[in-house]
Coordinates of C-alpha atoms in Angstrom, one line a residue:
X24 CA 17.0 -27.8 -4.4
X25 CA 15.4 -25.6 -7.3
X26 CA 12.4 -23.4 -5.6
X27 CA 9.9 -21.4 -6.6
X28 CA 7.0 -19.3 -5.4
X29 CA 3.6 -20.6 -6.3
X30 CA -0.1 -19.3 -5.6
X31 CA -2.2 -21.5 -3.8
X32 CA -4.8 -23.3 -6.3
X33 CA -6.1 -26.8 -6.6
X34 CA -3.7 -28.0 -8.8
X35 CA -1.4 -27.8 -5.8
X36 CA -4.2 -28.5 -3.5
X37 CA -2.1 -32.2 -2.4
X38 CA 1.2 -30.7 -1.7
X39 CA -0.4 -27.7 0.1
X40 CA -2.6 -30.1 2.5
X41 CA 0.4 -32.4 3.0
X42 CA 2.2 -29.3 4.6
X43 CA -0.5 -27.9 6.4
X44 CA -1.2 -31.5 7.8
X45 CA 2.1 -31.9 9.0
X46 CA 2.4 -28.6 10.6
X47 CA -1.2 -28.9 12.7
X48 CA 0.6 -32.6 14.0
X49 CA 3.0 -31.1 16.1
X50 CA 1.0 -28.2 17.4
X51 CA 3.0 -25.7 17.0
X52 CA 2.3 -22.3 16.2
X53 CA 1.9 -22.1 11.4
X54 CA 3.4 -19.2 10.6
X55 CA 2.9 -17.2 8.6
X56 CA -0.5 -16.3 10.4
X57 CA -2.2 -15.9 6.5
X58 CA -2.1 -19.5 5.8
X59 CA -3.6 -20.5 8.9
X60 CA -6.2 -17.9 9.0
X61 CA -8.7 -19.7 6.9
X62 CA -9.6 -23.9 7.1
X63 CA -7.5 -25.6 4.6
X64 CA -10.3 -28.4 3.7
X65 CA -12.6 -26.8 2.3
X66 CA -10.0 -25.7 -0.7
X67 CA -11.6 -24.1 -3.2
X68 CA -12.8 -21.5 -0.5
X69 CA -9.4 -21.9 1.3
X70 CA -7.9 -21.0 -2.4
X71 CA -10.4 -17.7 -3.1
X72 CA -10.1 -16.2 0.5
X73 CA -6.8 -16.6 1.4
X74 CA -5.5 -13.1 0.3
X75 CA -7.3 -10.0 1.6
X76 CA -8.4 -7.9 -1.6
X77 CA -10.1 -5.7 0.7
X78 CA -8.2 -2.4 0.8
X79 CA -11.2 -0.5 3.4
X80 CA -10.3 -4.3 5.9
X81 CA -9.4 -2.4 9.1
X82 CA -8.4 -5.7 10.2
X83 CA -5.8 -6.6 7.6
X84 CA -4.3 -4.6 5.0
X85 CA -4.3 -6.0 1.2
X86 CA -1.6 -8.7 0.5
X87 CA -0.5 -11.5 -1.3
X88 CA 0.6 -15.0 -0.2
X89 CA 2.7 -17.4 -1.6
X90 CA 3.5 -21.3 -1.4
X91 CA 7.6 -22.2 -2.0
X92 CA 7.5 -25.4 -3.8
X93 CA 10.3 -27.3 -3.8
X94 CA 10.2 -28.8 -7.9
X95 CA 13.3 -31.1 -7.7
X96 CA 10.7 -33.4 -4.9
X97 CA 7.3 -32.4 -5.7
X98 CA 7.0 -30.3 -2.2
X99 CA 5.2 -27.4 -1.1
X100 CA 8.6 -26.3 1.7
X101 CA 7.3 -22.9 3.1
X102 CA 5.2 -20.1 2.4
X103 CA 5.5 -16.3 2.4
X104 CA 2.7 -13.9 3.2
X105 CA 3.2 -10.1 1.4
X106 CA 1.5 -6.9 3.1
X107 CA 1.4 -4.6 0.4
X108 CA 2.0 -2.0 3.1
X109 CA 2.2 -1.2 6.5
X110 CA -0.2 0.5 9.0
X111 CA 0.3 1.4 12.3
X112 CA 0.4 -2.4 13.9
X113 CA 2.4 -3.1 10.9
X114 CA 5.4 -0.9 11.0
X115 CA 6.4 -1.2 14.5
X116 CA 5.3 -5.3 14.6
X117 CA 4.7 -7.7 11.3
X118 CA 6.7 -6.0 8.3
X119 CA 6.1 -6.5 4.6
X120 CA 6.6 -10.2 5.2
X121 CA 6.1 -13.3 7.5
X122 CA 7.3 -16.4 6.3
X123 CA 7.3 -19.8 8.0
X124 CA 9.0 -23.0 7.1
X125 CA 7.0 -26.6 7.6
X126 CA 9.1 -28.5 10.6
X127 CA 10.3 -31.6 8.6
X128 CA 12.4 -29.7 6.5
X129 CA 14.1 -26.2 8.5
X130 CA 18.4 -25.8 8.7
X131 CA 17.8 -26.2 5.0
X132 CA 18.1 -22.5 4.0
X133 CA 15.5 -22.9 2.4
X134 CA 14.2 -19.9 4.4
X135 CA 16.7 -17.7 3.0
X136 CA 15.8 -18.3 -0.5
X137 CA 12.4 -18.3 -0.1
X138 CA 13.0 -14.7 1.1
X139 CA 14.8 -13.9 -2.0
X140 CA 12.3 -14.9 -3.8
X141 CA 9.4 -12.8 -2.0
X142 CA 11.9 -9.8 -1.9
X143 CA 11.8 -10.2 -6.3
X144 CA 8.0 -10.5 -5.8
X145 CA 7.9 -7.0 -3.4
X146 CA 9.8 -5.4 -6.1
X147 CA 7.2 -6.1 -8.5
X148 CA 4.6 -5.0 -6.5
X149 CA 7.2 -1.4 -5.9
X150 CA 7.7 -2.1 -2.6
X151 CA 11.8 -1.4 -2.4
X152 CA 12.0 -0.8 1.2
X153 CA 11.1 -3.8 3.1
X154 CA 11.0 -3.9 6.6
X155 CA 11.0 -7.7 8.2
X156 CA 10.4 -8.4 11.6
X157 CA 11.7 -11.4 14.2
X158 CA 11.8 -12.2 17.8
X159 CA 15.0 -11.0 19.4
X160 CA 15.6 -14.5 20.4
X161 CA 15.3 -16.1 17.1
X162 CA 18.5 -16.1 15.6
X163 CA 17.8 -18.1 13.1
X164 CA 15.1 -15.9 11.5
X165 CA 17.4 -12.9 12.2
X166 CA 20.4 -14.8 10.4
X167 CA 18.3 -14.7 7.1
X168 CA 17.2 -11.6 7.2
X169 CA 20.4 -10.5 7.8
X170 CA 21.4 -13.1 4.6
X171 CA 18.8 -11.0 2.5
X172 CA 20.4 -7.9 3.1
X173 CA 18.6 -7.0 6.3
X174 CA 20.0 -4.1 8.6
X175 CA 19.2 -3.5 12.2
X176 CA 16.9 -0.4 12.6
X177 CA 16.3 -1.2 16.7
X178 CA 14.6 -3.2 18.8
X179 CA 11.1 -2.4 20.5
X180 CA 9.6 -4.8 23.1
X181 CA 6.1 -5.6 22.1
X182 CA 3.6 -7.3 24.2
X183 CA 6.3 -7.6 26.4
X184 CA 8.7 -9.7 24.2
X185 CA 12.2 -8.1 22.2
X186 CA 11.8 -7.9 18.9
X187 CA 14.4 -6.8 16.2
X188 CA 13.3 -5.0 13.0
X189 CA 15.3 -5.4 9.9
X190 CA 14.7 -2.7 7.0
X191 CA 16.1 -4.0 3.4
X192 CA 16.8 -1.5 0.9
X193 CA 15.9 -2.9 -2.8
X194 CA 16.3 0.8 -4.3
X195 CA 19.3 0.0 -6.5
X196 CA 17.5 -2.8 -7.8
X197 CA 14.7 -1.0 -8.5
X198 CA 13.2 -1.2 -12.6
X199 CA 13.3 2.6 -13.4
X200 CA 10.7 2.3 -16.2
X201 CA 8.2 0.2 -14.1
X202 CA 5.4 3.0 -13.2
X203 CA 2.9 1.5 -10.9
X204 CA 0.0 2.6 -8.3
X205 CA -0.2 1.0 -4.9
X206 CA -1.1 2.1 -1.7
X207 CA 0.7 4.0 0.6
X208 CA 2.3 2.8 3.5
X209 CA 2.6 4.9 7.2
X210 CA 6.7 5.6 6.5
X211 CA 6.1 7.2 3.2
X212 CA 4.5 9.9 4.5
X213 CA 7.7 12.6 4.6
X214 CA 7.6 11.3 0.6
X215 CA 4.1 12.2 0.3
X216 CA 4.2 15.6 2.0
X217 CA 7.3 16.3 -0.5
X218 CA 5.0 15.3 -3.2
X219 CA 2.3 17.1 -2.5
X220 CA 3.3 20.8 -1.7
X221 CA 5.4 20.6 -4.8
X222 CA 2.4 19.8 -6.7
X223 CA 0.2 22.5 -5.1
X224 CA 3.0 25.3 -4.7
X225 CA 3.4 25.6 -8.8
X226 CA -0.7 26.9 -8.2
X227 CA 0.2 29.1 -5.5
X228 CA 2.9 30.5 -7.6
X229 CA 0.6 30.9 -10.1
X230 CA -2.1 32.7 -8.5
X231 CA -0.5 34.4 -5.8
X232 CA -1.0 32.6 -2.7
X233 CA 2.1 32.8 -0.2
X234 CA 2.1 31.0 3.1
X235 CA 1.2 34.5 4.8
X236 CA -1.8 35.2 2.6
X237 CA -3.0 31.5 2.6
X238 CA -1.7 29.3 5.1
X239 CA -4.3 27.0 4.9
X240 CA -4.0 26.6 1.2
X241 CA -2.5 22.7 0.4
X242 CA 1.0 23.7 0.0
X243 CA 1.6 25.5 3.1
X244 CA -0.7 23.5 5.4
X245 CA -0.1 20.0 4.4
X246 CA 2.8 18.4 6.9
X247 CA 3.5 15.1 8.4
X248 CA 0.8 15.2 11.2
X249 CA -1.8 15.9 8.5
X250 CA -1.0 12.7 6.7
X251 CA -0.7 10.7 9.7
X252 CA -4.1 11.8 11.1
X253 CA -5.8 10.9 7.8
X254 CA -3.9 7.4 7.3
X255 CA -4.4 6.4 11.3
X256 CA -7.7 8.0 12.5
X257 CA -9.9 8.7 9.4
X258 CA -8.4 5.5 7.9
X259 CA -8.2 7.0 4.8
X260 CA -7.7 4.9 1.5
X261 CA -4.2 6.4 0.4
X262 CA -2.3 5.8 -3.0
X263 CA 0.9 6.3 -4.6
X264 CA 2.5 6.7 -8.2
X265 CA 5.9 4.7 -8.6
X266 CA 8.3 5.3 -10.9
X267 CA 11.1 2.4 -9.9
X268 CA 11.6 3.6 -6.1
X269 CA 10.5 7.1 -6.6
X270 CA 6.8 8.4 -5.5
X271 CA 5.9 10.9 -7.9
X272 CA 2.5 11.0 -7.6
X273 CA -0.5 10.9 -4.7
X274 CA -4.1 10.8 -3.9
X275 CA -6.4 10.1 -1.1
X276 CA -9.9 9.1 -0.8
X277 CA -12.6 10.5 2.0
X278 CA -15.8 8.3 2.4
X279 CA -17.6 11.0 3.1
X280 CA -21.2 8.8 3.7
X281 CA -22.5 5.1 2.6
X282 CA -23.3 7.1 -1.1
X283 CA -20.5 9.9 -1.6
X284 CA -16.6 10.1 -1.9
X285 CA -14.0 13.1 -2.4
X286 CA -11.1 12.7 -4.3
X287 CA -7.8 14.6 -1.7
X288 CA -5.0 16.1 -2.9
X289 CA -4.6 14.2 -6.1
X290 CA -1.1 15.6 -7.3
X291 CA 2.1 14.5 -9.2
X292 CA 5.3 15.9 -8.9
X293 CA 5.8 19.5 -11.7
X294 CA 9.0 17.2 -13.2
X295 CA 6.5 14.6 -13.7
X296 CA 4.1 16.3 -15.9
X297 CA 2.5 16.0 -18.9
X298 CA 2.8 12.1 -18.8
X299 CA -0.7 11.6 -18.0
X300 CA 0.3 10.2 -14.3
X301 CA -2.5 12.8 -13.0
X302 CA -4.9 10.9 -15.5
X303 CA -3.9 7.9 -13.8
X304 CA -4.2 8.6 -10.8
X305 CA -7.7 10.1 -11.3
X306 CA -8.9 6.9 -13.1
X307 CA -7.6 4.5 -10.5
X308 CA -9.5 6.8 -7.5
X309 CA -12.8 6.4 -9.6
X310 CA -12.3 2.7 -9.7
X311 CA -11.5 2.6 -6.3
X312 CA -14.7 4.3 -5.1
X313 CA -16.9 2.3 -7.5
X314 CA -15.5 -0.7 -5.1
X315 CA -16.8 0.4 -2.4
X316 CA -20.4 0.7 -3.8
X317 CA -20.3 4.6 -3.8
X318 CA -22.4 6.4 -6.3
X319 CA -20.8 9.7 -6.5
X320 CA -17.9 11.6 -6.2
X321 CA -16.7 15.4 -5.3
X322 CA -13.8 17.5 -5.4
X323 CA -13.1 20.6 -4.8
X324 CA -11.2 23.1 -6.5
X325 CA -9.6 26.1 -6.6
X326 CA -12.4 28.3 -8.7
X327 CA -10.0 30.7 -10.8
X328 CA -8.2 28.0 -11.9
X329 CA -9.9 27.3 -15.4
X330 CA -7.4 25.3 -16.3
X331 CA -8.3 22.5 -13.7
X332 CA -12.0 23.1 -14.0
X333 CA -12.1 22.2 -17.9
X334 CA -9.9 19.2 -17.0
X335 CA -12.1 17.8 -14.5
X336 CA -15.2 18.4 -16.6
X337 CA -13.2 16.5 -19.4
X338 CA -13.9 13.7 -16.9
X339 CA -18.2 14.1 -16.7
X340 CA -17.8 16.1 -13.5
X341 CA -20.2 19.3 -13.2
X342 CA -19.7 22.7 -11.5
X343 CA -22.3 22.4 -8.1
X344 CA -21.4 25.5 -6.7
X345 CA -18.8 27.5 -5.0
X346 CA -17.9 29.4 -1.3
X347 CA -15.7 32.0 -0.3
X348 CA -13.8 31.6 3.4
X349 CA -12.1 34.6 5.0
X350 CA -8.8 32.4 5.2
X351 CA -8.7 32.2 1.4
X352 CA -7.9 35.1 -1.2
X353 CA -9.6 32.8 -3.5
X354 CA -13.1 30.9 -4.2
X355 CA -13.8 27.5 -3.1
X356 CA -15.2 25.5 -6.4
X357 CA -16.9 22.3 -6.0
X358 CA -17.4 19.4 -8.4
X359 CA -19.1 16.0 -8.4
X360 CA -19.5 13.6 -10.6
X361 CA -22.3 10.3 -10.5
X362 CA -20.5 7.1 -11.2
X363 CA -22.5 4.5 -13.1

């Protein structure tokens, strides 16, 4: 049986239907929950919403879904649904991935290879830790987990029903000249706080600032809680800079109001310099904000720092002003810039 993963489109619009159909007969639950989520006969719309694109969706985080098409019969087997990464919800109940296979053709392992397959497609998408999650009770979905590397972190009730959570490490697999930018997920955090007082301590170094003369400054003050507080609560939109399984880069993004953004803590590892990640980054958070319909965008700035300043103005953004705070033996600079 030769499979493959295939994106949902009317050329497969038959073999898609013919599973879906099948499924709905016996009334059981379709799993995964993505290719259920939207009616199937009205395909074209089926085809263009079936993924969420939306990365400010407090409801579901960005993804990608896949149909497993069995090519040696012509038949769509299975399907795998991708979460780019996890939230809350997510990390202690849903995973990276929730794959089902249509009733007529399960004890096939087919749902072993199709996980292979979706594990290949979370590399390219730098995703090399993947955490997969089954009912306690469902040895059958532990078994390939476990096939695909899977290893026992613990196992939480939820909702009042065991579950077992599987992590699979893909890091020695991992293409060390891929450099991509995706968004964060909730257990990359430690990562991120390693990342970014790095980043911000070569400017304390430079101008002075210790932990006992600024201990609000972004090196000193930035810790796990921090992070969390922004991802959970404030929701913030939060991004990463891969190099194979190796953050070396990060930014944030505050939607201040329905017009105005600030770019946070945009930094990239000191080892990592002077390969234009920074640049990047920057460009990506622009792109993201002009998404979401924003018109301009701020940052702020340590003022002396005329280094940063001229880089930033490289960019169109103009000097609006600057403060100085007891808790700082520096300035405050502020920048903007008006998208168009």
């Amino acid at each position: 049986m030769k499979l493959r993963l295939i994106k949902a489109s009317t050329e497969y619009q038959e073999q898609i239907s013919d599973m879906l159909d099948e499924w709905y007969a016996t009334g059981e639950e379709i799993i995964p929950y993505a290719i259920r989520r939207i009616d199937y006969h009205d395909f074209e719309y089926y085809c263009k919403n079936l993924e969420n694109k939306n990365f400010l969706s407090e409801n579901f985080v960005t993804d990608s879904t896949f149909f497993c098409l069995d090519e040696d019969n012509d038949m769509v087997v299975g399907a795998v649904n991708i979460r780019h990464y996890l939230n809350e919800a997510l990390l202690l109940d849903g995973g990276h991935i929730g794959d089902g296979v249509r009733p007529s053709m399960r004890r096939k392992g087919i749902a072993t290879k199709m996980i292979a397959l979706a594990l290949e497609e979370c590399k390219k998408l730098g995703i090399y830790k993947v955490l997969m999650v089954c009912d306690k009770d469902n040895i059958g979905s532990a078994k390939t987990i476990i096939n695909n590397g899977g290893v026992l972190e613990n196992e939480p009730v939820v909702d009042g029903v065991p579950q077992q959570r599987y992590w699979i490490n893909l890091s020695d697999q991992a293409d060390d000249k891929q450099e991509i930018i995706r968004h964060m997920s909730l257990e990359e955090i430690p990562e991120c706080v390693y990342v970014i007082r790095n980043a911000f301590k070569t400017v304390a170094d430079e101008f002075g600032f210790t932990e006992e003369n600024a201990p609000r400054f972004t090196a000193f003050a930035t810790d796990e809680g921090r992070l969390w507080y922004h991802f959970c609560k404030e929701k913030r939109p939060m991004y990463v800079y891969m190099i194979g399984d190796r953050i070396v880069g990060y930014y944030s993004i505050a939607l201040l109001n329905e017009n105005e953004a600030e770019i946070n803590n945009l930094a990239v590892l000191p080892e990592y310099r002077h390969r234009n990640i920074g640049r990047s980054l920057f460009e990506d958070s622009i792109a993201k904000v002009k998404v979401t319909g924003r018109t301009k965008i701020k940052i702020s700035i340590v003022e002396e720092n005329k280094r940063l300043r001229d880089w930033y103005e490289s960019f169109g953004f103009v000097h609006t002003g600057s403060e100085k705070f007891d808790f700082f033996p520096f300035t405050c600079g502020y920048m903007e810039k008006e998208l168009v």
